[in-house]
Amino acid sequence: MATKTTTKRTVTKKAPTSKSSPVKKTAKTPAKKNAAKELKDLFEDSLKDIYWAEKALVKALPKMQKNATDKRLKTAIENHLMETQIHVKRLEECFKSLKKKATAKKCDAMQGLLDEGKSIMEETAPGSVRDAGIIAAAQKVEHYEIATYGTLAAYAKVLKENFCLKNFLATLNEEKKCDALLTKVADTRLNTKAL
């Protein structure tokens, strides 16, 4: 009787390679000629950015208020408009304490958030659905401002710019309160009404 011997062959499969998405090396971003070289430069540049953002917000908030229908939302926006005008003044005082001219540099992030807010108002019918959209847009703005003022406060602390630090912390506190108020307005049946 003949015995049949079989050999088992192991086949190793290669990982599939995708020709359409090769791994690319990421290049470093070259710095511009006038790039910040010290924290103080970055601090001043960020200050110009948020100054533009706050001034743009002063123009945008009345449009949001006019498009809102919920009374609590309208009041929240009106109150925050008054606070935002104070934020602009605080920033101007900060520039003055640094012996710098109050200069605004276009903030692309805020421009994008305001454009999105305008788009939300155009794409929603007046009433609770638009109100819910306005709250969403406003909270995105608040979160951006919270991040910015938190960062500026950290820079001011390291740079020993105590006057600016005090102003940034006051504004940061107000931005956080506004965000919490918007959440409360949304949670008190406004989002449910938008169903």
PDB file of C-alpha atoms in Angstrom:
ATOM      1  CA  MET A   1       0.000   0.000   0.000  1.00  0.00           C
ATOM      2  CA  ALA A   2       1.417   3.312  -1.019  1.00  0.00           C
ATOM      3  CA  THR A   3       1.260   6.263   1.337  1.00  0.00           C
ATOM      4  CA  LYS A   4       0.466   9.644   0.014  1.00  0.00           C
ATOM      5  CA  THR A   5       2.384  12.478   1.577  1.00  0.00           C
ATOM      6  CA  THR A   6       1.073  15.969   1.382  1.00  0.00           C
ATOM      7  CA  THR A   7       2.947  19.077   2.143  1.00  0.00           C
ATOM      8  CA  LYS A   8       1.130  22.015   3.459  1.00  0.00           C
ATOM      9  CA  ARG A   9       2.085  25.281   1.872  1.00  0.00           C
ATOM     10  CA  THR A  10       1.663  28.523   3.737  1.00  0.00           C
ATOM     11  CA  VAL A  11       0.695  31.415   1.604  1.00  0.00           C
ATOM     12  CA  THR A  12       1.514  34.829   2.974  1.00  0.00           C
ATOM     13  CA  LYS A  13      -0.733  37.530   1.707  1.00  0.00           C
ATOM     14  CA  LYS A  14       0.674  40.965   1.232  1.00  0.00           C
ATOM     15  CA  ALA A  15      -1.241  43.880   2.639  1.00  0.00           C
ATOM     16  CA  PRO A  16      -3.245  45.518  -0.091  1.00  0.00           C
ATOM     17  CA  THR A  17      -1.627  48.607  -1.462  1.00  0.00           C
ATOM     18  CA  SER A  18      -3.681  51.448  -2.633  1.00  0.00           C
ATOM     19  CA  LYS A  19      -2.353  53.138  -5.699  1.00  0.00           C
ATOM     20  CA  SER A  20      -4.789  56.020  -5.309  1.00  0.00           C
ATOM     21  CA  SER A  21      -3.692  57.076  -1.806  1.00  0.00           C
ATOM     22  CA  PRO A  22       0.039  56.675  -1.329  1.00  0.00           C
ATOM     23  CA  VAL A  23       1.495  57.822   1.953  1.00  0.00           C
ATOM     24  CA  LYS A  24       2.954  61.247   1.428  1.00  0.00           C
ATOM     25  CA  LYS A  25       5.576  62.919   3.488  1.00  0.00           C
ATOM     26  CA  THR A  26       4.323  66.057   5.157  1.00  0.00           C
ATOM     27  CA  ALA A  27       6.431  69.081   4.495  1.00  0.00           C
ATOM     28  CA  LYS A  28       7.089  71.721   7.115  1.00  0.00           C
ATOM     29  CA  THR A  29       5.249  74.986   6.634  1.00  0.00           C
ATOM     30  CA  PRO A  30       7.687  77.755   5.848  1.00  0.00           C
ATOM     31  CA  ALA A  31       7.366  80.852   8.030  1.00  0.00           C
ATOM     32  CA  LYS A  32       6.456  84.175   6.468  1.00  0.00           C
ATOM     33  CA  LYS A  33       8.938  87.042   6.559  1.00  0.00           C
ATOM     34  CA  ASN A  34       7.078  88.791   9.377  1.00  0.00           C
ATOM     35  CA  ALA A  35       6.392  85.601  11.365  1.00  0.00           C
ATOM     36  CA  ALA A  36       6.286  85.777  15.178  1.00  0.00           C
ATOM     37  CA  LYS A  37       9.680  84.946  16.642  1.00  0.00           C
ATOM     38  CA  GLU A  38       8.813  85.397  20.320  1.00  0.00           C
ATOM     39  CA  LEU A  39       5.744  84.753  22.472  1.00  0.00           C
ATOM     40  CA  LYS A  40       5.192  88.518  22.732  1.00  0.00           C
ATOM     41  CA  ASP A  41       4.851  88.691  18.915  1.00  0.00           C
ATOM     42  CA  LEU A  42       2.334  85.832  18.903  1.00  0.00           C
ATOM     43  CA  PHE A  43       0.474  87.487  21.791  1.00  0.00           C
ATOM     44  CA  GLU A  44       0.168  90.800  19.936  1.00  0.00           C
ATOM     45  CA  ASP A  45      -0.862  89.059  16.721  1.00  0.00           C
ATOM     46  CA  SER A  46      -3.581  87.108  18.576  1.00  0.00           C
ATOM     47  CA  LEU A  47      -4.745  90.342  20.183  1.00  0.00           C
ATOM     48  CA  LYS A  48      -5.229  91.932  16.741  1.00  0.00           C
ATOM     49  CA  ASP A  49      -7.136  88.836  15.631  1.00  0.00           C
ATOM     50  CA  ILE A  50      -9.636  88.827  18.514  1.00  0.00           C
ATOM     51  CA  TYR A  51     -10.033  92.599  18.253  1.00  0.00           C
ATOM     52  CA  TRP A  52     -11.230  92.151  14.649  1.00  0.00           C
ATOM     53  CA  ALA A  53     -13.429  89.238  15.750  1.00  0.00           C
ATOM     54  CA  GLU A  54     -15.147  91.196  18.528  1.00  0.00           C
ATOM     55  CA  LYS A  55     -15.767  94.198  16.270  1.00  0.00           C
ATOM     56  CA  ALA A  56     -17.257  91.898  13.602  1.00  0.00           C
ATOM     57  CA  LEU A  57     -19.450  90.296  16.251  1.00  0.00           C
ATOM     58  CA  VAL A  58     -20.790  93.720  17.300  1.00  0.00           C
ATOM     59  CA  LYS A  59     -22.084  94.050  13.707  1.00  0.00           C
ATOM     60  CA  ALA A  60     -23.426  90.472  13.474  1.00  0.00           C
ATOM     61  CA  LEU A  61     -25.310  90.169  16.776  1.00  0.00           C
ATOM     62  CA  PRO A  62     -28.118  92.639  15.880  1.00  0.00           C
ATOM     63  CA  LYS A  63     -28.884  90.538  12.763  1.00  0.00           C
ATOM     64  CA  MET A  64     -29.067  87.395  14.900  1.00  0.00           C
ATOM     65  CA  GLN A  65     -31.335  89.136  17.402  1.00  0.00           C
ATOM     66  CA  LYS A  66     -33.643  90.411  14.648  1.00  0.00           C
ATOM     67  CA  ASN A  67     -33.983  86.870  13.228  1.00  0.00           C
ATOM     68  CA  ALA A  68     -34.632  85.221  16.611  1.00  0.00           C
ATOM     69  CA  THR A  69     -38.244  84.754  17.733  1.00  0.00           C
ATOM     70  CA  ASP A  70     -37.844  83.351  21.271  1.00  0.00           C
ATOM     71  CA  LYS A  71     -37.953  86.239  23.792  1.00  0.00           C
ATOM     72  CA  ARG A  72     -35.308  84.700  26.056  1.00  0.00           C
ATOM     73  CA  LEU A  73     -32.982  84.228  23.073  1.00  0.00           C
ATOM     74  CA  LYS A  74     -33.547  87.810  21.891  1.00  0.00           C
ATOM     75  CA  THR A  75     -32.739  89.096  25.390  1.00  0.00           C
ATOM     76  CA  ALA A  76     -29.625  86.898  25.669  1.00  0.00           C
ATOM     77  CA  ILE A  77     -28.330  88.216  22.347  1.00  0.00           C
ATOM     78  CA  GLU A  78     -29.106  91.828  23.283  1.00  0.00           C
ATOM     79  CA  ASN A  79     -27.278  91.464  26.608  1.00  0.00           C
ATOM     80  CA  HIS A  80     -24.300  89.825  24.948  1.00  0.00           C
ATOM     81  CA  LEU A  81     -24.132  92.627  22.386  1.00  0.00           C
ATOM     82  CA  MET A  82     -23.667  95.098  25.257  1.00  0.00           C
ATOM     83  CA  GLU A  83     -21.005  92.824  26.776  1.00  0.00           C
ATOM     84  CA  THR A  84     -19.251  92.492  23.416  1.00  0.00           C
ATOM     85  CA  GLN A  85     -19.025  96.278  23.138  1.00  0.00           C
ATOM     86  CA  ILE A  86     -17.308  96.234  26.545  1.00  0.00           C
ATOM     87  CA  HIS A  87     -14.975  93.467  25.291  1.00  0.00           C
ATOM     88  CA  VAL A  88     -13.917  95.727  22.415  1.00  0.00           C
ATOM     89  CA  LYS A  89     -13.154  98.529  24.907  1.00  0.00           C
ATOM     90  CA  ARG A  90     -11.160  96.141  27.121  1.00  0.00           C
ATOM     91  CA  LEU A  91      -9.074  95.084  24.132  1.00  0.00           C
ATOM     92  CA  GLU A  92      -8.433  98.736  23.253  1.00  0.00           C
ATOM     93  CA  GLU A  93      -7.297  99.318  26.856  1.00  0.00           C
ATOM     94  CA  CYS A  94      -4.988  96.321  26.554  1.00  0.00           C
ATOM     95  CA  PHE A  95      -3.415  97.731  23.377  1.00  0.00           C
ATOM     96  CA  LYS A  96      -2.963 101.033  25.222  1.00  0.00           C
ATOM     97  CA  SER A  97      -1.271  99.310  28.185  1.00  0.00           C
ATOM     98  CA  LEU A  98       1.133  97.662  25.704  1.00  0.00           C
ATOM     99  CA  LYS A  99       1.775 101.099  24.145  1.00  0.00           C
ATOM    100  CA  LYS A 100       0.449  99.786  20.837  1.00  0.00           C
ATOM    101  CA  LYS A 101      -2.143 101.216  18.482  1.00  0.00           C
ATOM    102  CA  ALA A 102      -5.401  99.242  18.575  1.00  0.00           C
ATOM    103  CA  THR A 103      -5.173  97.409  15.258  1.00  0.00           C
ATOM    104  CA  ALA A 104      -7.543  94.772  13.895  1.00  0.00           C
ATOM    105  CA  LYS A 105      -6.282  91.917  11.742  1.00  0.00           C
ATOM    106  CA  LYS A 106      -8.943  89.906   9.913  1.00  0.00           C
ATOM    107  CA  CYS A 107      -9.798  86.769  11.850  1.00  0.00           C
ATOM    108  CA  ASP A 108     -10.528  84.022   9.325  1.00  0.00           C
ATOM    109  CA  ALA A 109     -11.956  81.758  12.031  1.00  0.00           C
ATOM    110  CA  MET A 110     -14.530  84.320  13.183  1.00  0.00           C
ATOM    111  CA  GLN A 111     -15.377  85.208   9.578  1.00  0.00           C
ATOM    112  CA  GLY A 112     -16.093  81.537   8.915  1.00  0.00           C
ATOM    113  CA  LEU A 113     -18.270  81.215  12.022  1.00  0.00           C
ATOM    114  CA  LEU A 114     -20.245  84.360  11.154  1.00  0.00           C
ATOM    115  CA  ASP A 115     -20.697  83.163   7.559  1.00  0.00           C
ATOM    116  CA  GLU A 116     -21.991  79.850   8.890  1.00  0.00           C
ATOM    117  CA  GLY A 117     -24.424  81.689  11.184  1.00  0.00           C
ATOM    118  CA  LYS A 118     -25.729  83.725   8.255  1.00  0.00           C
ATOM    119  CA  SER A 119     -26.108  80.547   6.202  1.00  0.00           C
ATOM    120  CA  ILE A 120     -28.059  78.854   9.023  1.00  0.00           C
ATOM    121  CA  MET A 121     -30.494  81.770   9.141  1.00  0.00           C
ATOM    122  CA  GLU A 122     -30.977  81.629   5.358  1.00  0.00           C
ATOM    123  CA  GLU A 123     -31.548  77.861   5.430  1.00  0.00           C
ATOM    124  CA  THR A 124     -34.128  77.772   8.241  1.00  0.00           C
ATOM    125  CA  ALA A 125     -37.691  79.009   8.444  1.00  0.00           C
ATOM    126  CA  PRO A 126     -38.384  81.720  11.031  1.00  0.00           C
ATOM    127  CA  GLY A 127     -39.455  80.264  14.368  1.00  0.00           C
ATOM    128  CA  SER A 128     -38.109  77.643  16.740  1.00  0.00           C
ATOM    129  CA  VAL A 129     -36.016  75.826  14.110  1.00  0.00           C
ATOM    130  CA  ARG A 130     -34.195  79.056  13.192  1.00  0.00           C
ATOM    131  CA  ASP A 131     -33.851  79.868  16.905  1.00  0.00           C
ATOM    132  CA  ALA A 132     -32.196  76.484  17.490  1.00  0.00           C
ATOM    133  CA  GLY A 133     -29.849  77.185  14.571  1.00  0.00           C
ATOM    134  CA  ILE A 134     -29.016  80.661  15.913  1.00  0.00           C
ATOM    135  CA  ILE A 135     -28.145  79.151  19.290  1.00  0.00           C
ATOM    136  CA  ALA A 136     -25.891  76.572  17.622  1.00  0.00           C
ATOM    137  CA  ALA A 137     -24.112  79.280  15.621  1.00  0.00           C
ATOM    138  CA  ALA A 138     -23.792  81.558  18.653  1.00  0.00           C
ATOM    139  CA  GLN A 139     -22.342  78.783  20.792  1.00  0.00           C
ATOM    140  CA  LYS A 140     -19.700  78.020  18.164  1.00  0.00           C
ATOM    141  CA  VAL A 141     -18.700  81.685  18.355  1.00  0.00           C
ATOM    142  CA  GLU A 142     -18.632  81.528  22.175  1.00  0.00           C
ATOM    143  CA  HIS A 143     -16.459  78.406  22.141  1.00  0.00           C
ATOM    144  CA  TYR A 144     -13.996  80.083  19.781  1.00  0.00           C
ATOM    145  CA  GLU A 145     -13.866  83.140  22.043  1.00  0.00           C
ATOM    146  CA  ILE A 146     -13.466  80.998  25.174  1.00  0.00           C
ATOM    147  CA  ALA A 147     -10.493  79.235  23.576  1.00  0.00           C
ATOM    148  CA  THR A 148      -8.970  82.524  22.424  1.00  0.00           C
ATOM    149  CA  TYR A 149      -9.326  84.397  25.711  1.00  0.00           C
ATOM    150  CA  GLY A 150      -8.050  81.378  27.641  1.00  0.00           C
ATOM    151  CA  THR A 151      -4.961  81.291  25.428  1.00  0.00           C
ATOM    152  CA  LEU A 152      -4.442  85.065  25.629  1.00  0.00           C
ATOM    153  CA  ALA A 153      -4.721  84.908  29.430  1.00  0.00           C
ATOM    154  CA  ALA A 154      -2.067  82.168  29.524  1.00  0.00           C
ATOM    155  CA  TYR A 155       0.245  84.260  27.325  1.00  0.00           C
ATOM    156  CA  ALA A 156      -0.377  87.411  29.392  1.00  0.00           C
ATOM    157  CA  LYS A 157       0.458  85.528  32.589  1.00  0.00           C
ATOM    158  CA  VAL A 158       3.804  84.325  31.223  1.00  0.00           C
ATOM    159  CA  LEU A 159       4.581  87.749  29.743  1.00  0.00           C
ATOM    160  CA  LYS A 160       3.611  89.434  33.065  1.00  0.00           C
ATOM    161  CA  GLU A 161       1.056  91.626  31.286  1.00  0.00           C
ATOM    162  CA  ASN A 162      -1.148  91.764  34.386  1.00  0.00           C
ATOM    163  CA  PHE A 163      -3.492  94.497  33.169  1.00  0.00           C
ATOM    164  CA  CYS A 164      -4.314  92.496  30.035  1.00  0.00           C
ATOM    165  CA  LEU A 165      -4.559  89.292  32.069  1.00  0.00           C
ATOM    166  CA  LYS A 166      -7.200  90.833  34.341  1.00  0.00           C
ATOM    167  CA  ASN A 167      -9.220  92.006  31.313  1.00  0.00           C
ATOM    168  CA  PHE A 168      -8.946  88.660  29.514  1.00  0.00           C
ATOM    169  CA  LEU A 169     -10.125  86.750  32.589  1.00  0.00           C
ATOM    170  CA  ALA A 170     -13.115  89.088  33.020  1.00  0.00           C
ATOM    171  CA  THR A 171     -14.082  88.610  29.371  1.00  0.00           C
ATOM    172  CA  LEU A 172     -13.472  84.851  29.531  1.00  0.00           C
ATOM    173  CA  ASN A 173     -15.867  84.612  32.481  1.00  0.00           C
ATOM    174  CA  GLU A 174     -18.552  86.539  30.558  1.00  0.00           C
ATOM    175  CA  GLU A 175     -18.117  84.343  27.459  1.00  0.00           C
ATOM    176  CA  LYS A 176     -18.550  81.203  29.587  1.00  0.00           C
ATOM    177  CA  LYS A 177     -21.692  82.631  31.219  1.00  0.00           C
ATOM    178  CA  CYS A 178     -23.147  83.478  27.796  1.00  0.00           C
ATOM    179  CA  ASP A 179     -22.461  79.944  26.559  1.00  0.00           C
ATOM    180  CA  ALA A 180     -24.181  78.480  29.646  1.00  0.00           C
ATOM    181  CA  LEU A 181     -27.163  80.808  29.171  1.00  0.00           C
ATOM    182  CA  LEU A 182     -27.539  79.762  25.517  1.00  0.00           C
ATOM    183  CA  THR A 183     -27.530  76.115  26.601  1.00  0.00           C
ATOM    184  CA  LYS A 184     -30.230  76.887  29.175  1.00  0.00           C
ATOM    185  CA  VAL A 185     -32.376  78.709  26.591  1.00  0.00           C
ATOM    186  CA  ALA A 186     -32.037  75.761  24.183  1.00  0.00           C
ATOM    187  CA  ASP A 187     -32.828  73.210  26.901  1.00  0.00           C
ATOM    188  CA  THR A 188     -35.935  74.991  28.170  1.00  0.00           C
ATOM    189  CA  ARG A 189     -38.187  73.513  25.511  1.00  0.00           C
ATOM    190  CA  LEU A 190     -36.813  75.539  22.583  1.00  0.00           C
ATOM    191  CA  ASN A 191     -35.115  72.528  20.962  1.00  0.00           C
ATOM    192  CA  THR A 192     -38.199  70.383  21.669  1.00  0.00           C
ATOM    193  CA  LYS A 193     -40.420  72.974  19.967  1.00  0.00           C
ATOM    194  CA  ALA A 194     -38.201  72.729  16.905  1.00  0.00           C
ATOM    195  CA  LEU A 195     -39.121  69.035  16.370  1.00  0.00           C
TER     196      LEU A 195
END
